[in-house]
Coordinates of C-alpha atoms in Angstrom, one line a residue:
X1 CA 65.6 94.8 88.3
X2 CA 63.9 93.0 84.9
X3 CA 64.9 90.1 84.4
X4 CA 66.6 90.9 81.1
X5 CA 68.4 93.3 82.8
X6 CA 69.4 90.7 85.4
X7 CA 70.8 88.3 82.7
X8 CA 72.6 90.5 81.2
X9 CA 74.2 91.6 84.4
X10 CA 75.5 87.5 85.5
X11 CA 76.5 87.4 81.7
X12 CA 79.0 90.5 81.8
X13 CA 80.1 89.3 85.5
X14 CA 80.6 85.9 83.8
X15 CA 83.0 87.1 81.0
X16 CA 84.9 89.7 82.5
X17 CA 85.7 86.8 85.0
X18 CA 86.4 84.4 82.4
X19 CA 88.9 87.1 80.8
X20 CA 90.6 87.1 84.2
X21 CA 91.5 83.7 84.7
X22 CA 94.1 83.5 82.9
X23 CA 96.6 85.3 85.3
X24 CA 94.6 83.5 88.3
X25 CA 98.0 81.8 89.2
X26 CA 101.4 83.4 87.7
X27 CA 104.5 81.7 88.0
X28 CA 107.4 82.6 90.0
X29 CA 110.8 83.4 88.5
X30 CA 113.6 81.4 89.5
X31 CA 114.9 83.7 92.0
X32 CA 112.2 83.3 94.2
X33 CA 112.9 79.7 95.0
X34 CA 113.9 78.2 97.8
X35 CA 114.8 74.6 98.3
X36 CA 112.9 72.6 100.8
X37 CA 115.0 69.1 100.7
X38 CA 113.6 65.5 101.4
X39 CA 111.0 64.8 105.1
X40 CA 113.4 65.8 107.7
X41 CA 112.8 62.7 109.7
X42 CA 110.0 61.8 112.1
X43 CA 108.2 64.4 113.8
X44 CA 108.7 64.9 117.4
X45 CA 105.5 66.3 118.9
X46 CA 105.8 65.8 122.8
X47 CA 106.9 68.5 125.0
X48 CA 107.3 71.4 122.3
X49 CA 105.6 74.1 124.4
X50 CA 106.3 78.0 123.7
X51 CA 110.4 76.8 123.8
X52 CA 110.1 74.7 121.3
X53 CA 113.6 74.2 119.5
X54 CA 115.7 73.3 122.5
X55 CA 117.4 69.5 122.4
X56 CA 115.6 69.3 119.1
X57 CA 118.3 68.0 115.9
X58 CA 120.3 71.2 114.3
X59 CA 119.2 70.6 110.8
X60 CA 115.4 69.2 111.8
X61 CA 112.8 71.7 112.6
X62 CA 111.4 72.2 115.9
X63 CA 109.3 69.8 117.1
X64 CA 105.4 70.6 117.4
X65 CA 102.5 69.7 119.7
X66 CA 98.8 69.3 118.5
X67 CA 95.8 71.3 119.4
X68 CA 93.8 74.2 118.8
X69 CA 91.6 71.7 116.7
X70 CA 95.1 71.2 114.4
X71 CA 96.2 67.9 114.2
X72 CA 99.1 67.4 112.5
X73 CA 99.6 64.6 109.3
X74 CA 103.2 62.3 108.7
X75 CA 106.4 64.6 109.1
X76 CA 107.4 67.9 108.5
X77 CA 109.4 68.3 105.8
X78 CA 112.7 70.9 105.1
X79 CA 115.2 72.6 106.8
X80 CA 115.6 73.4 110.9
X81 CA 114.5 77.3 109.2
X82 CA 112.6 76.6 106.7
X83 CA 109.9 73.7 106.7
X84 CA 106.1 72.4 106.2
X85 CA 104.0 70.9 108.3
X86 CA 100.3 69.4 107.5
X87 CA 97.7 69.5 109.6
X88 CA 93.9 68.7 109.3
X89 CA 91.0 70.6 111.1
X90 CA 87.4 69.9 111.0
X91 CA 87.0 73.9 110.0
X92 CA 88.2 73.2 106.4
X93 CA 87.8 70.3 104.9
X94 CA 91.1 68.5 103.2
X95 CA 94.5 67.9 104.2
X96 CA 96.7 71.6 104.5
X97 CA 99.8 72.8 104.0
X98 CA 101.5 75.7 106.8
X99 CA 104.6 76.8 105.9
X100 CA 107.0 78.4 108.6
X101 CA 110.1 80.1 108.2
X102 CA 112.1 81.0 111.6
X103 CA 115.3 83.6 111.4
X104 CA 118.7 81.9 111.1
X105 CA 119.8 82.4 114.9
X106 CA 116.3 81.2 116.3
X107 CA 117.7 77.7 117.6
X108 CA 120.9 79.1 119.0
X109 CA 119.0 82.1 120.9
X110 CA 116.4 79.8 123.0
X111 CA 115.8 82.9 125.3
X112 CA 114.8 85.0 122.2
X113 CA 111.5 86.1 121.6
X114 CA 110.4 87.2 117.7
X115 CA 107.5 88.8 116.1
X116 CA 105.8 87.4 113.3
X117 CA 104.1 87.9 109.7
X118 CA 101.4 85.7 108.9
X119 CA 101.8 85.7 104.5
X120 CA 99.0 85.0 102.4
X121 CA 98.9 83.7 99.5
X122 CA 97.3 84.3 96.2
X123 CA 94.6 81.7 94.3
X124 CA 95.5 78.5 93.1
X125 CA 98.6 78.5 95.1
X126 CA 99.7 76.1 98.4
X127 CA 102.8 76.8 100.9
X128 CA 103.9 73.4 99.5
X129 CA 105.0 75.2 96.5
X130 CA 109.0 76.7 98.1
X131 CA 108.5 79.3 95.4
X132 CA 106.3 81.5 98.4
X133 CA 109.2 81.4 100.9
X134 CA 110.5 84.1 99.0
X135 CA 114.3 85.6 99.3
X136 CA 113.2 88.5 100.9
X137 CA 111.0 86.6 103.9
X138 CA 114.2 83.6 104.2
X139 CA 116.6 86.7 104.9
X140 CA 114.5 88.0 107.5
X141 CA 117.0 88.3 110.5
X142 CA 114.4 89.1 113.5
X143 CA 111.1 87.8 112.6
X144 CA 109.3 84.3 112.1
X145 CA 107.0 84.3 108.9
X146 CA 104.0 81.8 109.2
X147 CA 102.8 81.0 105.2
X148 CA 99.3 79.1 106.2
X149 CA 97.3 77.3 103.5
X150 CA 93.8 79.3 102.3
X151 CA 92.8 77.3 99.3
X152 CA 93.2 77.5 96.0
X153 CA 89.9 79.7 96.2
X154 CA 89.4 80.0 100.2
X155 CA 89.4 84.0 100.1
X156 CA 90.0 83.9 103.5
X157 CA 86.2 83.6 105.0
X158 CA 84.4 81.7 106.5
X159 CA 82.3 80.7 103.7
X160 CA 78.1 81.5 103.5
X161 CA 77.2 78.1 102.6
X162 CA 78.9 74.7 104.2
X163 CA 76.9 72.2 102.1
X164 CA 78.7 72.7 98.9
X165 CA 80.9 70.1 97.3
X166 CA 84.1 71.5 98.6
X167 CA 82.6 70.6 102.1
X168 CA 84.1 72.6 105.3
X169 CA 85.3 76.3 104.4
X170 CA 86.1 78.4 107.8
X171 CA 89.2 79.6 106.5
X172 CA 89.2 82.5 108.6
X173 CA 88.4 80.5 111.8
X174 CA 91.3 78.2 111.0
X175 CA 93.5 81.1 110.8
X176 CA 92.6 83.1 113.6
X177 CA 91.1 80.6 116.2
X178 CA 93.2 77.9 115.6
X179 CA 96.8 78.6 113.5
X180 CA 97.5 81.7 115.1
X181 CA 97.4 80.3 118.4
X182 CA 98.7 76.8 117.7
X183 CA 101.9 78.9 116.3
X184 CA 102.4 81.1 119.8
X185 CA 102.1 77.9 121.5
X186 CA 104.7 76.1 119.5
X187 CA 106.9 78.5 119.2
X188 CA 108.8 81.6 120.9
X189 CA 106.5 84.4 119.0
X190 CA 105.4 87.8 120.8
X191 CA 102.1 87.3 121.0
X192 CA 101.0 90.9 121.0
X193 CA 99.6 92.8 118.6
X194 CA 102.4 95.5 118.0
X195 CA 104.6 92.2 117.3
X196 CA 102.4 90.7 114.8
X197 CA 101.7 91.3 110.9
X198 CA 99.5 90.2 108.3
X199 CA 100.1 90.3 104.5
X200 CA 99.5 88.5 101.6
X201 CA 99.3 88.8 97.4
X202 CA 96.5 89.2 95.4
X203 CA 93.6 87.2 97.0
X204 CA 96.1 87.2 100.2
X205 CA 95.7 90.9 99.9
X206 CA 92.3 90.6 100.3
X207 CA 93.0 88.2 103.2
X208 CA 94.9 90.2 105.0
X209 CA 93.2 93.0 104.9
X210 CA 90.0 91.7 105.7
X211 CA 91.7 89.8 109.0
X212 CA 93.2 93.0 110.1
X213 CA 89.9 94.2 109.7
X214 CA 88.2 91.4 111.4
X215 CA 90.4 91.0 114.2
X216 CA 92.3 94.6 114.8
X217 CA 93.3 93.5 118.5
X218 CA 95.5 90.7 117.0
X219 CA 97.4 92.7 114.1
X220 CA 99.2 95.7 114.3
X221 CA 100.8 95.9 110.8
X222 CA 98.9 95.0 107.3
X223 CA 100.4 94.6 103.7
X224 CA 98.4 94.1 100.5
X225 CA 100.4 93.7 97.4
X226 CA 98.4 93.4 93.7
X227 CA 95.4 92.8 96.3
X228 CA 91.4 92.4 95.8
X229 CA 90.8 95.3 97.8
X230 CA 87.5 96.6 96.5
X231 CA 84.8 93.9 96.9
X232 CA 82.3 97.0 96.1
X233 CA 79.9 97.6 92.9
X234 CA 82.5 99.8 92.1
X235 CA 84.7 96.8 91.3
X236 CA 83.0 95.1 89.3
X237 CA 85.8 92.8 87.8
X238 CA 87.0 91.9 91.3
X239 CA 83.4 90.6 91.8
X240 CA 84.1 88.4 88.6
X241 CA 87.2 87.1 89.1
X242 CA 86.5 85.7 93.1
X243 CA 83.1 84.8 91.2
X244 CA 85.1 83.0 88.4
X245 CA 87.0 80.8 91.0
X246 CA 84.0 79.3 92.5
X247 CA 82.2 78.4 89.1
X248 CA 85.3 77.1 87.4
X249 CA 84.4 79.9 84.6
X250 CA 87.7 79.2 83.3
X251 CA 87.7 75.1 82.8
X252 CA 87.1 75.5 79.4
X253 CA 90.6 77.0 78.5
X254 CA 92.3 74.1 80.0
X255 CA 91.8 72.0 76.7
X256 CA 92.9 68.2 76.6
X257 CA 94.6 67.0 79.8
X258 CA 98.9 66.5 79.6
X259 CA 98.9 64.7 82.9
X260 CA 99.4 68.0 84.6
X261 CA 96.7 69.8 86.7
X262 CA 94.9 72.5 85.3
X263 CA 95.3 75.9 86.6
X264 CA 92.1 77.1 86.3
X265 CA 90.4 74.4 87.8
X266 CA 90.0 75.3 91.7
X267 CA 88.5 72.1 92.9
X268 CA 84.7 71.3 92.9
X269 CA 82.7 73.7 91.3
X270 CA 80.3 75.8 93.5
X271 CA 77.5 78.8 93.2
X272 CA 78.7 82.2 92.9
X273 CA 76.7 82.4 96.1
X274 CA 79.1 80.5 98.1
X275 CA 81.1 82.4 99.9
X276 CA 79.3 85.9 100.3
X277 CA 76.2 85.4 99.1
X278 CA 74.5 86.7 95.8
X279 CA 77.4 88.8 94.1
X280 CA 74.5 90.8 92.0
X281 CA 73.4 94.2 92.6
X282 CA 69.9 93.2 92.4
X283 CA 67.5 94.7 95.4
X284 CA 70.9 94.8 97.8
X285 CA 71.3 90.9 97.1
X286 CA 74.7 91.5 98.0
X287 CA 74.9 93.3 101.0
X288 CA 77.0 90.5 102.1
X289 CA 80.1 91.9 99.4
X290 CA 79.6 95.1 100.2
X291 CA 80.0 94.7 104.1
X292 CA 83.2 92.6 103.2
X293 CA 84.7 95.3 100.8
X294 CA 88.0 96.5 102.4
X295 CA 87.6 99.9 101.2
X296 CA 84.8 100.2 102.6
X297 CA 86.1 99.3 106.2
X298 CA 89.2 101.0 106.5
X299 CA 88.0 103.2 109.5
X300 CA 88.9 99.7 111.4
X301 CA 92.5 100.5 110.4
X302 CA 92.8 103.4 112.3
X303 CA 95.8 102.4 114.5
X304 CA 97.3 99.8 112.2
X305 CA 100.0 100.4 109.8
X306 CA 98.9 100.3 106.6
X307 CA 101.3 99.6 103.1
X308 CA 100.1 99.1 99.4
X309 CA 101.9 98.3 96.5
X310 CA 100.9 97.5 93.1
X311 CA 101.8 97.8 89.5
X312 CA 99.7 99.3 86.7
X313 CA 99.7 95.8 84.0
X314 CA 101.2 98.1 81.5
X315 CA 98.2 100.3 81.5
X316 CA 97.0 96.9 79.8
X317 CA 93.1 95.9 80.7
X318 CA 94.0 92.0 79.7
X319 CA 96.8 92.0 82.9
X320 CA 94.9 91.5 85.8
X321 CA 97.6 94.3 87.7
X322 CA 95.6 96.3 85.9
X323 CA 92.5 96.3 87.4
X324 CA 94.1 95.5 90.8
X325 CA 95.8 99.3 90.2
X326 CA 92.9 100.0 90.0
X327 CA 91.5 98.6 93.6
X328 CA 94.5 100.2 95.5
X329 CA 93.6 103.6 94.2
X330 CA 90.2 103.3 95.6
X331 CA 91.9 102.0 99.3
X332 CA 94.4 104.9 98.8
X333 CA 91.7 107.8 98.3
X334 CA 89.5 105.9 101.3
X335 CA 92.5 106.5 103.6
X336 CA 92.9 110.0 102.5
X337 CA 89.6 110.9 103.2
X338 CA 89.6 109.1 106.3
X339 CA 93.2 111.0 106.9
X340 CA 94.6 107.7 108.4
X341 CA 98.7 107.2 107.5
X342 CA 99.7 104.6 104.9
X343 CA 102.6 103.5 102.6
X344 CA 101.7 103.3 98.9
X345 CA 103.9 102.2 96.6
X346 CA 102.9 102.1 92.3
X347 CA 105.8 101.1 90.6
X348 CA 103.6 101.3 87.0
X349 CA 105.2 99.4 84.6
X350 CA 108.3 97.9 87.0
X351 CA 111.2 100.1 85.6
X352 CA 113.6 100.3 88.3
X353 CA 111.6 98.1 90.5
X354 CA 113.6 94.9 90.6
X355 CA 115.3 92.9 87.4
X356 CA 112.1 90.2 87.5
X357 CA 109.6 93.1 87.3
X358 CA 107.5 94.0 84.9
X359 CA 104.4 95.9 85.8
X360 CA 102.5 93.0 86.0
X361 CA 100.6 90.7 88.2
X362 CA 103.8 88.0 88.9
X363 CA 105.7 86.7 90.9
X364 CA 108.8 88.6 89.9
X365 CA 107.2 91.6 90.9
X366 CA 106.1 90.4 94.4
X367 CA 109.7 89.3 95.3
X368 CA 110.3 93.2 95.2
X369 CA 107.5 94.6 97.2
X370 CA 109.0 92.3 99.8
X371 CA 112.6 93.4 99.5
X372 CA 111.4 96.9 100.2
X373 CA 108.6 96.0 103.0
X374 CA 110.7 93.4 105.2
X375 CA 112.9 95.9 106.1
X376 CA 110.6 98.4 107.3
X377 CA 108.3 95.8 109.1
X378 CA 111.4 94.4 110.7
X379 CA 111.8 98.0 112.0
X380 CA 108.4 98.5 113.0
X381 CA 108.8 95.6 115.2
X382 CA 111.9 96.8 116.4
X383 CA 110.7 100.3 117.1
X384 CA 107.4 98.6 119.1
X385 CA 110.0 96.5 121.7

C-alpha cells in the first residue's frame, strides 16, 4: 500500500475511534445498583477448600484460600452473597478486583453444588463498581456469578507486547489458568462444562466470546450483549474503538481536571500494536485481528449455546449500539451459514424492552438482556443436571 494511502488509512482509524469514545463507559441507571456495605471483617483464608462457607459468619462471605498464582490483598468486602475480593497475579500487573455473587440459600445448603457464569465487563469499568452486580444476576436462585476484573482496556487477551507501560497483560491466562480454577477450589461450583457460562457487555462481549472460543471444553453456554464481535476489516470502527483505548485517542475531550478521573483515559498510553499486533490492512499486517475476529471463529461454537442481544442506537451512527448492531448481524448471518442454533435478540430502539431502555449502548439496556437471559441460562443448567 503507498504510503499516502497508508496515512490516510491510521487517520480514518484514528477518528472514527476518537468519535467513539465518548460512550466508551455509560452509566448505570439507579436500578442497577446494588449495595456492597463497609469490609466485612478480616479475611479468613485457612481451610476454605471446595466447602467453603461452612462455620464461616452468616453475614461475612466465605472464607478463601490462595493459589493458582492469586494472592489475595486486605479483606473482602460486602455481604455473605454478594462481595469483592482483591487479588494480585504476576500475569497482570496492578492490584484487581473479582466480584462474586453466590444464590441466597448457598450457606444454608453446604451439600449443594451450583453452576456458574463468569460476567464480563465492558471498558473502563471494575467489579468494584456494585452497579455490575446487576438485579437480574443478585436474584439468581441456582447459580453463582463470578464478575472478574479485565482492565479498563484488557480485551480479554493475552496481550502481543509485555514491555509496554501498562506492564503485565495475560488477561486471559488470569481468567482461565488461574480465576477459574481458584473459584472451583473455593467454592462448591460444578466444574463441568455443561455447568458453566460465560458472558459479558460490550468489550465483555468480545471476552466471552473469544474465551468460549479459546477454551470450548470449559464453557458450555456464551452471551454477548452490545458486544465487539467483528474484529474483521469488515468492522472497521470496532478496529478503532479497541485501537482508541490503547492510544488514549480520546484524552483530549477530558478538558481541565474537577478532581474526578477522566473516562477516557484508560491508564498509560500504548501502540495500537499492543495487544494484536498492527490493526492495518497493509500486506496482512493484521493477521493477528483477523484470527481473533469472533465471526470469523464461530465453527468453534458448534456445541455451545449461543445468545445475542443488541439494540440498534436509534438507527443513530454517533451511539456506539449502533455500530455494535451492526457486529451482531455479521455473528447472526455467520451462524446461519454455518447452520449452528442461537438466540438473537434486537430490541431496536428499546420500546417495550424494559423502562431504562432506550436503544442504546447503556446500562439500562443491559439490566434487561439479563432479566430475559438469567432465566433461560438458569434452565439450561437445570436441564444439563
Amino acid at each position: 500500500m503507498p504510503p499516502a494511502r497508508l496515512r490516510r488509512a491510521r487517520a480514518a482509524l484514528a477518528a472514527l475511534a476518537a468519535c467513539l469514545l465518548p460512550l466508551a463507559a455509560p452509566a448505570a441507571p439507579a436500578s442497577a445498583t446494588a449495595a456492597t456495605g463497609p469490609a466485612a471483617g478480616p479475611a479468613v483464608r485457612a481451610g476454605a477448600g471446595a466447602g467453603a462457607g461452612a462455620g464461616a459468619q452468616a453475614d461475612a462471605p466465605p472464607p478463601l484460600t490462595d493459589g493458582f498464582g492469586l494472592t489475595q490483598v486486605g479483606a473482602p468486602t460486602g455481604s455473605a452473597t454478594n462481595f469483592v475480593i482483591t487479588v494480585t497475579t504476576p500475569q497482570v500487573a496492578g492490584p484487581h478486583t473479582i466480584r462474586i455473587l453466590l444464590p441466597a440459600d448457598y450457606a444454608s445448603r453446604p451439600d449443594k453444588r451450583y453452576p456458574v457464569l463468569y460476567f464480563l465487563h465492558g471498558a473502563s469499568d471494575n467489579p468494584s463498581d456494585p452497579a455490575l452486580a446487576y438485579p437480574a444476576l443478585t436474584a439468581a436462585q441456582s447459580m453463582i456469578t463470578v464478575i472478574p476484573d479485565g482492565g479498563l482496556r484488557g480485551w480479554y487477551a493475552d496481550w502481543l507486547d509485555q514491555g509496554t507501560a501498562a506492564g503485565a497483560q495475560n488477561w486471559e491466562t488470569f481468567h482461565l489458568t488461574q480465576v477459574l480454577p481458584f473459584v472451583d477450589a473455593n467454592l462448591r461450583t460444578r466444574t463441568d462444562r455443561a455447568h458453566r457460562a460465560v458472558g459479558g457487555l460490550s468489550m465483555g462481549g468480545f471476552g466471552a466470546l473469544h474465551y468460549a472460543q479459546d477454551r470450548p471444553d470449559l464453557f458450555g453456554q456464551v452471551l454477548t450483549m452490545s458486544g465487539a464481535n467483528d474484529l474483521s476489516t469488515d468492522e472497521m470502527i470496532i478496529r478503532g474503538a479497541v485501537v482508541a483505548t490503547l492510544v488514549n485517542a480520546g484524552t483530549v475531550l477530558c478538558g481541565p481536571s474537577d478532581g474526578h478521573p477522566c473516562g477516557l483515559d484508560f491508564g498509560p498510553t500504548v501502540s495500537s500494536d499492543a495487544i494484536f499486533g498492527s490493526p492495518y490492512p497493509v500486506f496482512n499486517a493484521d493477521w493477528r485481528w483477523n484470527a481473533a475476529d469472533p465471526v470469523a471463529r464461530a465453527a468453534v461454537l458448534d456445541h455451545t449455546g449461543i445468545a445475542v442481544y443488541t439494540g440498534n442506537g436509534n438507527n443513530s451512527p454517533g451511539d456506539m449500539e449502533f455500530w455494535a448492531e451492526g457486529t451482531a448481524k455479521r455473528l447472526k448471518q455467520r451462524l446461519d451459514a454455518l447452520g449452528l442454533p442461537y438466540r438473537y435478540t434486537d430490541y431496536g430502539d428499546g420500546t417495550g424492552w424494559g423502562a431504562d431502555c432506550h436503544g442504546g449502548h447503556t446500562a439500562g439496556c443491559w439490566a434487561q438482556d439479563l432479566v430475559d437471559y438469567v432465566p433461560r441460562l438458569e434452565a439450561a443448567f437445570a436441564a444439563a443436571s
